[in-house]
Coordinates of C-alpha atoms in Angstrom, one line a residue:
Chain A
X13 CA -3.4 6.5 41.2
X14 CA -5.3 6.2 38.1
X15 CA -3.3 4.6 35.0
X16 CA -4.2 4.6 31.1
X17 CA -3.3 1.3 28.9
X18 CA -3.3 2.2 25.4
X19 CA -5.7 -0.1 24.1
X20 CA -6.1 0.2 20.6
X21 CA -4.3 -3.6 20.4
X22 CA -2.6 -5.8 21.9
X23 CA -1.8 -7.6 25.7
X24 CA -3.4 -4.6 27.2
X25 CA -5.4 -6.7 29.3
X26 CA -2.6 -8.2 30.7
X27 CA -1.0 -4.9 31.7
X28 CA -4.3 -4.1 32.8
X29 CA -4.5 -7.0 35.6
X30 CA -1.4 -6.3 36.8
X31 CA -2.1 -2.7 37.4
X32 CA -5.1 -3.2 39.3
X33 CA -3.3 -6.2 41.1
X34 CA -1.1 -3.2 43.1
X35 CA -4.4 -0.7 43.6
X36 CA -4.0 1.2 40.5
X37 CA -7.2 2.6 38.9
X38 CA -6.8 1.6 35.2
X39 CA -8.2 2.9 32.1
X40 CA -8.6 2.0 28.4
X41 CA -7.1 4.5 26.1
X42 CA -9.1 4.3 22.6
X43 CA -9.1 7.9 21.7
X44 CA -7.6 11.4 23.1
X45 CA -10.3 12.3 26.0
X46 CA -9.5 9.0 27.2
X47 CA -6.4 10.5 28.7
X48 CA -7.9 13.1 31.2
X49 CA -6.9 12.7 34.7
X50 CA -4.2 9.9 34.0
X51 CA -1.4 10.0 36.3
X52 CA 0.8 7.7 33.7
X53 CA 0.4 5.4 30.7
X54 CA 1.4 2.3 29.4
X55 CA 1.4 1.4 25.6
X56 CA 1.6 -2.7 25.6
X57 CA 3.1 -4.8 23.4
X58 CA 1.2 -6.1 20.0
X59 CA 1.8 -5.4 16.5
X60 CA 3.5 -1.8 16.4
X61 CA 2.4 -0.8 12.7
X62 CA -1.4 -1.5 13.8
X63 CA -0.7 0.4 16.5
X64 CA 0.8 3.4 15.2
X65 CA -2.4 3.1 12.2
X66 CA -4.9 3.3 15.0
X67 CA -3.2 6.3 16.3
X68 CA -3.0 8.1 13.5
X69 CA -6.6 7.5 12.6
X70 CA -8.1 8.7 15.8
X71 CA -5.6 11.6 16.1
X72 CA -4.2 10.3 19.0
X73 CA -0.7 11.5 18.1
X74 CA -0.5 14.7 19.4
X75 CA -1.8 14.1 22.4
X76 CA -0.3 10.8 23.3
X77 CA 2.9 13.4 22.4
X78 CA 1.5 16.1 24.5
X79 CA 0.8 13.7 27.4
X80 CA 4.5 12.4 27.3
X81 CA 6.1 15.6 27.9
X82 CA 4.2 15.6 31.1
X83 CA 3.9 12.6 32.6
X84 CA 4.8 8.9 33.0
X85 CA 4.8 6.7 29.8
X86 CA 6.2 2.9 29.2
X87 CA 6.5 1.4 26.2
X88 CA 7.0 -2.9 26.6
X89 CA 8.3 -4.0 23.1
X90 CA 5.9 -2.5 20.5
X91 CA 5.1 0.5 22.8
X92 CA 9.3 1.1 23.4
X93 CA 9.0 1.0 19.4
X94 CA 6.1 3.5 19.3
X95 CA 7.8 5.3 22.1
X96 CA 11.1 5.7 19.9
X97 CA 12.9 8.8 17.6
X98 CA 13.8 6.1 15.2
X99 CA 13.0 2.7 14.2
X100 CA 14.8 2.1 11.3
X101 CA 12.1 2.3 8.8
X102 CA 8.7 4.1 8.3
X103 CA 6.2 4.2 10.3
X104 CA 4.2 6.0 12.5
X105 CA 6.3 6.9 15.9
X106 CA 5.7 9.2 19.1
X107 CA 9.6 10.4 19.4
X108 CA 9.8 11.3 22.7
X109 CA 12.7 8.6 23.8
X110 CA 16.2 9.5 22.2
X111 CA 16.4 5.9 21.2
X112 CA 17.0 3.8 17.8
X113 CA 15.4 0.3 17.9
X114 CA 15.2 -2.2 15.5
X115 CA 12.1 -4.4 15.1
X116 CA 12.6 -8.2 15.2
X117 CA 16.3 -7.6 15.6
X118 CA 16.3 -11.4 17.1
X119 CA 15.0 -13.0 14.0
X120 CA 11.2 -14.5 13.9
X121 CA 8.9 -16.0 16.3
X122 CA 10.9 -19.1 16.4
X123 CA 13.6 -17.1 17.8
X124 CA 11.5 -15.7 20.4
X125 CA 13.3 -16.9 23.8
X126 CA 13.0 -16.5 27.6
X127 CA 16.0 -15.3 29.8
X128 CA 17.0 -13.5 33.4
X129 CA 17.7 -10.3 33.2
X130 CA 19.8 -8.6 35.7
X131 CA 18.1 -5.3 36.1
X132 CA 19.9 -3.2 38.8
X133 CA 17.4 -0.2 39.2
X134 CA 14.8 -2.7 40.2
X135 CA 16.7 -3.7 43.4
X136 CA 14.6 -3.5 46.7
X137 CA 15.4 -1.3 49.5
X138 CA 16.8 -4.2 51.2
X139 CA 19.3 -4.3 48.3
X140 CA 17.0 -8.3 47.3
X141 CA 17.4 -7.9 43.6
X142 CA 17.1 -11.7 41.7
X143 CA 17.3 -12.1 38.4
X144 CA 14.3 -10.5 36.6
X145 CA 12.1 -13.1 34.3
X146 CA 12.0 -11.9 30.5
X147 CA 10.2 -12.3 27.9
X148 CA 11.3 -11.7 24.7
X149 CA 8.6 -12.6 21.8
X150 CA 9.5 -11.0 18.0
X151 CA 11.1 -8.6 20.2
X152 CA 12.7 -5.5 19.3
X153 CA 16.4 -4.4 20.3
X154 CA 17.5 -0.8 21.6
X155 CA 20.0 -0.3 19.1
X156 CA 21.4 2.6 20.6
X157 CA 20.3 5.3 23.3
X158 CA 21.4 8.8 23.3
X159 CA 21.9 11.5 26.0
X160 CA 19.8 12.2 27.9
X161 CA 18.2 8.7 27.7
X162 CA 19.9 5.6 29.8
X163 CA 20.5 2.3 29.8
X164 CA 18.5 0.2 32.4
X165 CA 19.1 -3.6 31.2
X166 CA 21.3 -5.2 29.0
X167 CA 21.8 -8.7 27.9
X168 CA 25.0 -10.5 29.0
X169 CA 27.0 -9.4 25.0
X170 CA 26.2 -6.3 26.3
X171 CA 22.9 -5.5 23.7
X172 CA 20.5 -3.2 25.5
X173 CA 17.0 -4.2 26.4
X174 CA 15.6 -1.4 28.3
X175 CA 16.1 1.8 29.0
X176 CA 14.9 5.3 30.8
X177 CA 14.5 9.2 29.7
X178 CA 13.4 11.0 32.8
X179 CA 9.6 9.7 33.4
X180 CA 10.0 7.8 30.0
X181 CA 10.6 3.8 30.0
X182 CA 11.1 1.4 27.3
X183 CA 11.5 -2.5 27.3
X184 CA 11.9 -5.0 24.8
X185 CA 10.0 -7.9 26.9
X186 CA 7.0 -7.9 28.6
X187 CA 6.9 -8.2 32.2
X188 CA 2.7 -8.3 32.4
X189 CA 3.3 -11.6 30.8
X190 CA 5.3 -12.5 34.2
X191 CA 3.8 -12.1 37.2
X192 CA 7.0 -10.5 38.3
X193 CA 5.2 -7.3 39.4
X194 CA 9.1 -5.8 40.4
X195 CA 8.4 -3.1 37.3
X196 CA 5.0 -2.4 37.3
X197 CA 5.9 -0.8 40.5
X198 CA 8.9 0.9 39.4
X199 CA 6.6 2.6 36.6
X200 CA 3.8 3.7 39.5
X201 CA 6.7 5.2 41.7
X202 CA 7.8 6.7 38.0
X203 CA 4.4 8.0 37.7
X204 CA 3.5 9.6 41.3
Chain B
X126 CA 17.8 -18.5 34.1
X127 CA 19.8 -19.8 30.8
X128 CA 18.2 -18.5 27.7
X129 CA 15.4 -20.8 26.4
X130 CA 13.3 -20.7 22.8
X131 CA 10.2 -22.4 22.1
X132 CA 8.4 -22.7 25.2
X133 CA 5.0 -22.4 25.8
X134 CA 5.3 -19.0 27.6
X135 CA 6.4 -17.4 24.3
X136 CA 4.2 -19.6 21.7
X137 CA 1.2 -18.6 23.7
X138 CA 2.9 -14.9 24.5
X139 CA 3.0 -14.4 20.9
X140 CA -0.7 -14.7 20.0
X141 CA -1.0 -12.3 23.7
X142 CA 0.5 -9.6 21.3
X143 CA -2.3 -10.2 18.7
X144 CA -5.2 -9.6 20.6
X145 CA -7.5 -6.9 20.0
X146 CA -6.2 -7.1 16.1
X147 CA -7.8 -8.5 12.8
X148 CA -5.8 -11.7 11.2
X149 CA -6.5 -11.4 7.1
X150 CA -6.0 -14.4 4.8
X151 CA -4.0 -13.6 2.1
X152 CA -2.9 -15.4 -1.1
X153 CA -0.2 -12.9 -2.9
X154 CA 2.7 -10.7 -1.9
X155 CA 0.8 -7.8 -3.0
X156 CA -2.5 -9.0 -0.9
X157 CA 0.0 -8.8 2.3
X158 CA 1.0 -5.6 1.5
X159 CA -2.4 -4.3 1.5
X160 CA -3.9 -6.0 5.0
X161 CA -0.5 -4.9 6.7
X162 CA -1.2 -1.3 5.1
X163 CA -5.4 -1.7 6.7
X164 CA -3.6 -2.8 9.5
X165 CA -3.9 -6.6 10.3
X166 CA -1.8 -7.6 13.3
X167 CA -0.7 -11.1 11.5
X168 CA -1.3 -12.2 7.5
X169 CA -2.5 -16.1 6.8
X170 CA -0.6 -17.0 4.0
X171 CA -2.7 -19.8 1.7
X172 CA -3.1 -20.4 -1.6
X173 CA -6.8 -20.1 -2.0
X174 CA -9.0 -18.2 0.5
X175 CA -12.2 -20.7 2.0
X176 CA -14.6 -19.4 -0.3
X177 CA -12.6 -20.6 -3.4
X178 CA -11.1 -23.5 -1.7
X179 CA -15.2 -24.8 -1.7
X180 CA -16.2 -23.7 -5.1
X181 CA -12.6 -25.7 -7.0
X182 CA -13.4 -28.4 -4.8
X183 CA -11.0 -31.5 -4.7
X184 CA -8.1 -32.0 -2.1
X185 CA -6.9 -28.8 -0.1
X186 CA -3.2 -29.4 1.1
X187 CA -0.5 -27.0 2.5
X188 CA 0.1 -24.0 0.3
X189 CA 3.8 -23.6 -2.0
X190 CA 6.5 -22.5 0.6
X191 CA 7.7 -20.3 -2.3
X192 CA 3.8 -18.1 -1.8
X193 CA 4.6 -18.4 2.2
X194 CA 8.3 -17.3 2.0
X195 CA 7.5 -14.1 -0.9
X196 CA 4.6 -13.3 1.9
X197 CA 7.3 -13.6 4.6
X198 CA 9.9 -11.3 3.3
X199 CA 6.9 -8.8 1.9
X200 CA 5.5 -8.1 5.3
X201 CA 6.8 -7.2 9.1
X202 CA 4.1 -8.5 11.2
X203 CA 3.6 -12.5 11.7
X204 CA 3.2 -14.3 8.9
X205 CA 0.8 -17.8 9.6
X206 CA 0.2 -21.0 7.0
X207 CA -1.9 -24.2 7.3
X208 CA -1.5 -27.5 7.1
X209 CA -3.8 -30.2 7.1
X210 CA -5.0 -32.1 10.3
X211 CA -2.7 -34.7 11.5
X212 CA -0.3 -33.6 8.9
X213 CA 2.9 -33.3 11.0
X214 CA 5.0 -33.3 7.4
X215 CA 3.5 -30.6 6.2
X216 CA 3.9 -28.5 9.5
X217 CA 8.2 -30.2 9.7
X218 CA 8.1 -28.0 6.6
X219 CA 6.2 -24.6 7.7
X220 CA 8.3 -24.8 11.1
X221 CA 11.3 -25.1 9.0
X222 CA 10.6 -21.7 6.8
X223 CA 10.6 -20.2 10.8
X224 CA 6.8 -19.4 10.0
X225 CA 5.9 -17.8 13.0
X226 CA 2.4 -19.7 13.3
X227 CA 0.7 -23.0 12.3
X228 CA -3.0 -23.4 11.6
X229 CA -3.7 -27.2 11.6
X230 CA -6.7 -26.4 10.0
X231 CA -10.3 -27.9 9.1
X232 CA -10.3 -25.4 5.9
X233 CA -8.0 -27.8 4.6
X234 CA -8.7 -31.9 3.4
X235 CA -8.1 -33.4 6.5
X236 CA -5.2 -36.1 6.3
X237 CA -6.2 -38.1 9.8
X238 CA -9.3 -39.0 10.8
X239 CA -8.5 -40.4 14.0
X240 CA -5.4 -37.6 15.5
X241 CA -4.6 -34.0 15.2
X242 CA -0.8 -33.3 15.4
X243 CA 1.4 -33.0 18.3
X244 CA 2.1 -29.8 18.6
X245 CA 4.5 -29.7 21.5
X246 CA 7.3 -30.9 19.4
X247 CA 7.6 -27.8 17.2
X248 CA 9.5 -25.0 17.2
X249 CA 6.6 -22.6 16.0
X250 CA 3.2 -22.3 18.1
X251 CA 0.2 -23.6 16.5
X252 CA -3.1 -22.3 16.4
X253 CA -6.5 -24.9 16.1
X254 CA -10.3 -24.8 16.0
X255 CA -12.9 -25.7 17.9
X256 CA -16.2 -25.9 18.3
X257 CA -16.8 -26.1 21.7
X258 CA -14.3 -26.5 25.2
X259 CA -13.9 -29.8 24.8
X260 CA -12.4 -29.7 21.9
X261 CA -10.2 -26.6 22.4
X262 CA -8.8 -28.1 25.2
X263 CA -8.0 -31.6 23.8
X264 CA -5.9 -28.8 21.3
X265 CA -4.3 -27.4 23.7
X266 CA -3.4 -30.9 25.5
X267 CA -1.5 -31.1 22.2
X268 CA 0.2 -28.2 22.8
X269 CA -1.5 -25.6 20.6
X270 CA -0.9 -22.4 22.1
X271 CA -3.9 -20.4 20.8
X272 CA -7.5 -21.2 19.7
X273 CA -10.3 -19.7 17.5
X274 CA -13.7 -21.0 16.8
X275 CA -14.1 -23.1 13.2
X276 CA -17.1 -21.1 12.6
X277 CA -17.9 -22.3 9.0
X278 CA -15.4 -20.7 6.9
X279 CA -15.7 -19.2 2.9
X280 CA -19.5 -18.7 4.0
X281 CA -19.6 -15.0 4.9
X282 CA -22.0 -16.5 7.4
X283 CA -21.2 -15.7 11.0
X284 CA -23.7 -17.6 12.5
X285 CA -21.0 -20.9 13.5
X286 CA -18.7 -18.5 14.7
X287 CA -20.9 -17.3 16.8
X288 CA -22.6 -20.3 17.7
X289 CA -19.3 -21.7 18.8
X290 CA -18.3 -19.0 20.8
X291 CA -21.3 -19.1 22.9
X292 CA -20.7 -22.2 22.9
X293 CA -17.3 -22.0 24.4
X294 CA -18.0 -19.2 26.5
X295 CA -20.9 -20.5 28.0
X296 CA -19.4 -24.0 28.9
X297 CA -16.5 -21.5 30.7
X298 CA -19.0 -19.9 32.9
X299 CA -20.9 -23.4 33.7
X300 CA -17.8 -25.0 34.7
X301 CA -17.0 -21.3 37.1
X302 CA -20.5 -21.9 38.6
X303 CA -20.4 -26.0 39.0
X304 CA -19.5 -26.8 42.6
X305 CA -15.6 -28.9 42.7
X306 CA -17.0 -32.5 43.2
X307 CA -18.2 -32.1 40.0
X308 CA -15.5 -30.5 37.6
X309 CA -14.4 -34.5 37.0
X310 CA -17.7 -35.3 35.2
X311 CA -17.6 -32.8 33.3
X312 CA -14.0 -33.3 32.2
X313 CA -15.1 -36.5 31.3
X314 CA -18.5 -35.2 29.7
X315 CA -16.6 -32.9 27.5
X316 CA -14.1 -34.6 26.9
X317 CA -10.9 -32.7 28.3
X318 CA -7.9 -32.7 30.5
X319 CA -8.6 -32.7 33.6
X320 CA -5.7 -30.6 34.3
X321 CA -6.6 -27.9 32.1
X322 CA -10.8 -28.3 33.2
X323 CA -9.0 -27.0 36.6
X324 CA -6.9 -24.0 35.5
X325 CA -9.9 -22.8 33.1
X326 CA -11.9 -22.7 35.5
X327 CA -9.5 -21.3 37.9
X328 CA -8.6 -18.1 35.2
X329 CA -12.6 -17.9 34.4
X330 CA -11.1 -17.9 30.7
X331 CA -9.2 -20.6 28.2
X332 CA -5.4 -20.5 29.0
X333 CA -4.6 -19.0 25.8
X334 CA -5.9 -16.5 23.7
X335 CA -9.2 -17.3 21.7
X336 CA -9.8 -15.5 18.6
X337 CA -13.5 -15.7 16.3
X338 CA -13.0 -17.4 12.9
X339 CA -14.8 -18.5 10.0
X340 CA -18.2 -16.4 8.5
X341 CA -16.7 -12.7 9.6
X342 CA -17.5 -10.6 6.4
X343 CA -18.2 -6.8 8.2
X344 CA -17.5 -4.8 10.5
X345 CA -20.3 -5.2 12.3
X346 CA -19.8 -9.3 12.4
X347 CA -16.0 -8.6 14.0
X348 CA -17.6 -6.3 16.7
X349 CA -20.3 -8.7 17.7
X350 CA -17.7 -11.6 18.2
X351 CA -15.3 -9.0 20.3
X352 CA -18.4 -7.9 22.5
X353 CA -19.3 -11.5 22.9
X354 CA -15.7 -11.9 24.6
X355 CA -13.5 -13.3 21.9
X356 CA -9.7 -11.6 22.1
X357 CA -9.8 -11.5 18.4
X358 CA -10.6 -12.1 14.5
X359 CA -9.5 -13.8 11.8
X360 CA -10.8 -12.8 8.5
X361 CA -10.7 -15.5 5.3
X362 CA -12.8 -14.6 2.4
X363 CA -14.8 -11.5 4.0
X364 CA -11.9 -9.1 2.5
X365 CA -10.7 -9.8 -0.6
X366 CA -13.8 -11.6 -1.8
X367 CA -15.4 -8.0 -1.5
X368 CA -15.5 -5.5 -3.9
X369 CA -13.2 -2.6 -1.9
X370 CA -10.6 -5.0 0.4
X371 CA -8.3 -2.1 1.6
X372 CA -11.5 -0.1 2.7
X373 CA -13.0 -3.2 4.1
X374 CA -10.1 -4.1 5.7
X375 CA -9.1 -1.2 7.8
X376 CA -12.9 -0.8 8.4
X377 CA -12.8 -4.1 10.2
X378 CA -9.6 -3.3 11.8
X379 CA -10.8 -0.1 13.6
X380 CA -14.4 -2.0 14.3
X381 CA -12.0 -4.7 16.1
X382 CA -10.8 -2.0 18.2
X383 CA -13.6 0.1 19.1
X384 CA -16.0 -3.0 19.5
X385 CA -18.1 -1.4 21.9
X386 CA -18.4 2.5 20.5
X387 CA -21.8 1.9 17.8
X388 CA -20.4 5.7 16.1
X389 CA -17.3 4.6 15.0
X390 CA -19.0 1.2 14.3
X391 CA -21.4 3.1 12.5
X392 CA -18.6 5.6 10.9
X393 CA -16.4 2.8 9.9
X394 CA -19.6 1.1 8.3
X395 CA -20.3 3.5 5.9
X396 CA -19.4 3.5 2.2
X397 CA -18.0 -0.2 2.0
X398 CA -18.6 -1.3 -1.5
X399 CA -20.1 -4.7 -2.2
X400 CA -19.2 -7.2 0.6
X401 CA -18.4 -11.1 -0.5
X402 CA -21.6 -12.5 -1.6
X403 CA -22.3 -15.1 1.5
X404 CA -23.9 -18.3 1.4
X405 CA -26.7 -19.2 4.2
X406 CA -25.1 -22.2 6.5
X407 CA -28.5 -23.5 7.5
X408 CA -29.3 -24.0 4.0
X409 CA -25.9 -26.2 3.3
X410 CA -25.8 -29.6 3.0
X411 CA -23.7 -31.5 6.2
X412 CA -21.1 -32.3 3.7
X413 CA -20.4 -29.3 2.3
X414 CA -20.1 -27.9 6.3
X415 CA -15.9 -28.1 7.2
X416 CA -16.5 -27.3 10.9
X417 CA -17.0 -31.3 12.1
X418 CA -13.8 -32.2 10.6
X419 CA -11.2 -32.6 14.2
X420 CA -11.8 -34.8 16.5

């Protein structure tokens, strides 16, 4: 299986190592031909204006927009902003996940936390299904997901976290930080 | 797992989500504006840029948390400040705006010669410099949760920055090739925890992220640092010391990106304007140089 990170910034290395930990071929993603072949793609997290800048300069937009309709994309916190319809303000946005987020919606870095997560799609065949390990850094919230997109995590008062549109995934936190591989391997599956 | 803030994991997560991106120095609202608009994944907020802070002279100290806050509520990406070395006041009052990074900086008058700050007690992650592996991880013994080379900042020079990198990089790959019996002397050659001697060499990289600092005036200079393996750049002076900062500034943001494609490096090159004017490090006098200040 050969996976694209998008790499214009950010932890894309990390995505990148965790990938190839579970046998995936992996790609950089710097400009549109980069994306022939890819089975599915990841946008990481980083700074989602720089992002969205990049994309627009190398007229990645349509394509990345192209490739979505097709097949497998996640977005882990600025890629579930890129990945978004709406994001409360402007700036440069893929809109293929009927989803509102809002950026920093937990206040500054100093407010950046750590937390469980009960995720119950990510539960084994065995039905093993612990806590997942979260990471929440400047992270953004899911304000609000509408049909056909759905809610995958929530935090305990109930604000959602991630969430899934067909082969589309979004997550505020950022599970390559983790060495949790438990959704890196729900994406692949997404992906085949 | 009961919900937890400040820990390392998301200190050092934070500066995971600015790799690959340009940091810009910036000393007005309106300056943050325009590196957010070129792209910069984080804005240092500071009084005077380096180059200035050498040519006034006299004692540099923390900058006006009224600058720092207008910069804060100007911008959406993380905002950074310095404070002096050893100057754990300075940083109470950064962590207290909920700055989302501290620079305990040499660009500043240092105010201890003997100890840097201990960084583990703050709510916001810190970011230091170094020269070599030593002395990055004697920082991150502290508890800062990202590093960048001192480089010799307000020069426009970029030979420190690259000096130290090598430096640091090259020490990494010594260590990698030394066999174990030996890892101890050299934790106590260079000065380091022996602790985090073991898990560098065990990654084959510094536990946190290590961004190029201090002489980066092109485009060309941030590419060279990113192919020789930083994750990174911070730019001080090189942008708005130069005659077209927006241009220059997404120039160098799309030349941190595509590091290793010489068209676009080439492309991005073209039609800058007049970069800072740079002053030669080799020709400086030892006490004009602010990369031997930490300890």
């Amino acid at each position: 299986m050969k996976i694209g990170v998008l790499a214009l910034q950010g932890d894309f290395h990390e995505h990148q190592v965790m990938l190839q930990g579970l046998g995936a071929e992996v790609v950089q993603v710097r400009l549109p031909r980069h994306l022939d072949g890819l089975n599915g793609l990841i946008i990481p997290g980083g700074e989602s204006t720089t992002i969205g800048k990049l994309a627009v300069a190398y007229d990645l937009m349509q394509p990345l927009r192209q490739f979505g309709r097709e097949y497998a994309i996640w977005g882990t916190c600025a890629g579930a902003i890129f990945l978004s319809k709406d994001a409360m303000r402007p700036q440069p946005l893929l809109e293929l996940m009927d989803i509102r987020v809002e950026r920093n919606a937990f206040g500054r870095q100093v407010d950046s936390f750590e937390i469980g997560l009960n995720v119950p799609a990510l539960a084994a065949a065995n039905g093993e299904n612990p806590p997942f390990h979260a990471l929440f850094i400047r992270a953004p919230l899911i304000e609000r997901v509408f049909p056909p997109a759905e809610v995958l995590a929530s935090l305990e008062d109930g604000r959602i976290v991630a969430a899934r549109q067909g082969k589309l995934l979004a997550t505020s936190f950022h599970p390559e930080l983790t060495g949790d591989t438990r959704f890196h391997r729900y994406f692949m599956e997404m992906a085949e | 797992m009961v919900k937890q803030v400040a820990t390392f994991a998301v200190k050092k997560g934070l500066a995971q989500m600015l790799k690959g991106g340009v940091i810009m120095d910036v000393v007005t609202a309106e300056h943050a504006r325009i590196a957010e608009e070129a792209g910069a994944c984080a804005v240092m907020a500071l009084e005077r840029v380096p180059a200035d802070i050498r040519a006034d002279g006299g004692v540099a100290r923390m900058s006006d948390p009224e600058l720092i806050l207008q910069i804060m509520d100007t911008v959406s990406i993380p905002v950074m400040a310095k404070c002096r070395i050893g100057h754990f006041v300075e940083a109470q009052i950064l962590d207290s705006l909920g700055i989302d990074y501290i620079d305990e900086s040499e660009v500043l008058t240092p105010a201890d010669e003997a100890h840097h700050i201990y960084k583990h007690n703050f709510r916001a992650p810190f970011v230091c410099g170094c020269r070599n592996l030593g002395e990055a991880l004697r920082r991150i013994g502290e508890g800062a949760a990202m590093i960048r080379t001192k480089g010799e900042a307000g020069t426009g020079d970029v030979v420190e920055a690259v000096r130290h990198a090598r430096t640091v990089l090259g020490e990494i790959r010594r260590l990698q090739n030394m066999p174990e019996e030996e890892v101890m002397a050299f934790a106590k050659e260079i000065g380091a925890p022996y602790e985090l001697v073991l898990e560098t060499r065990s990654l084959g990289r510094m536990p946190v992220v290590n961004f190029a600092a201090g002489g980066i005036a092109t485009p060309a200079d941030a590419a060279l640092m990113m192919q020789l393996g930083v994750d990174g750049v911070f730019v001080g002076s090189g942008i708005f010391k130069s005659g077209d900062p927006a241009r220059r500034a997404a120039a160098i943001v799309k030349a941190t990106t595509h590091y290793n494609d010489p068209k676009i490096l080439a492309e991005v090159s073209r039609n800058l304007g007049e970069p800072m004017v740079g002053r030669n490090v080799s020709s400086m006098p030892e006490a004009d140089r602010l990369a031997g200040r930490g300890w």
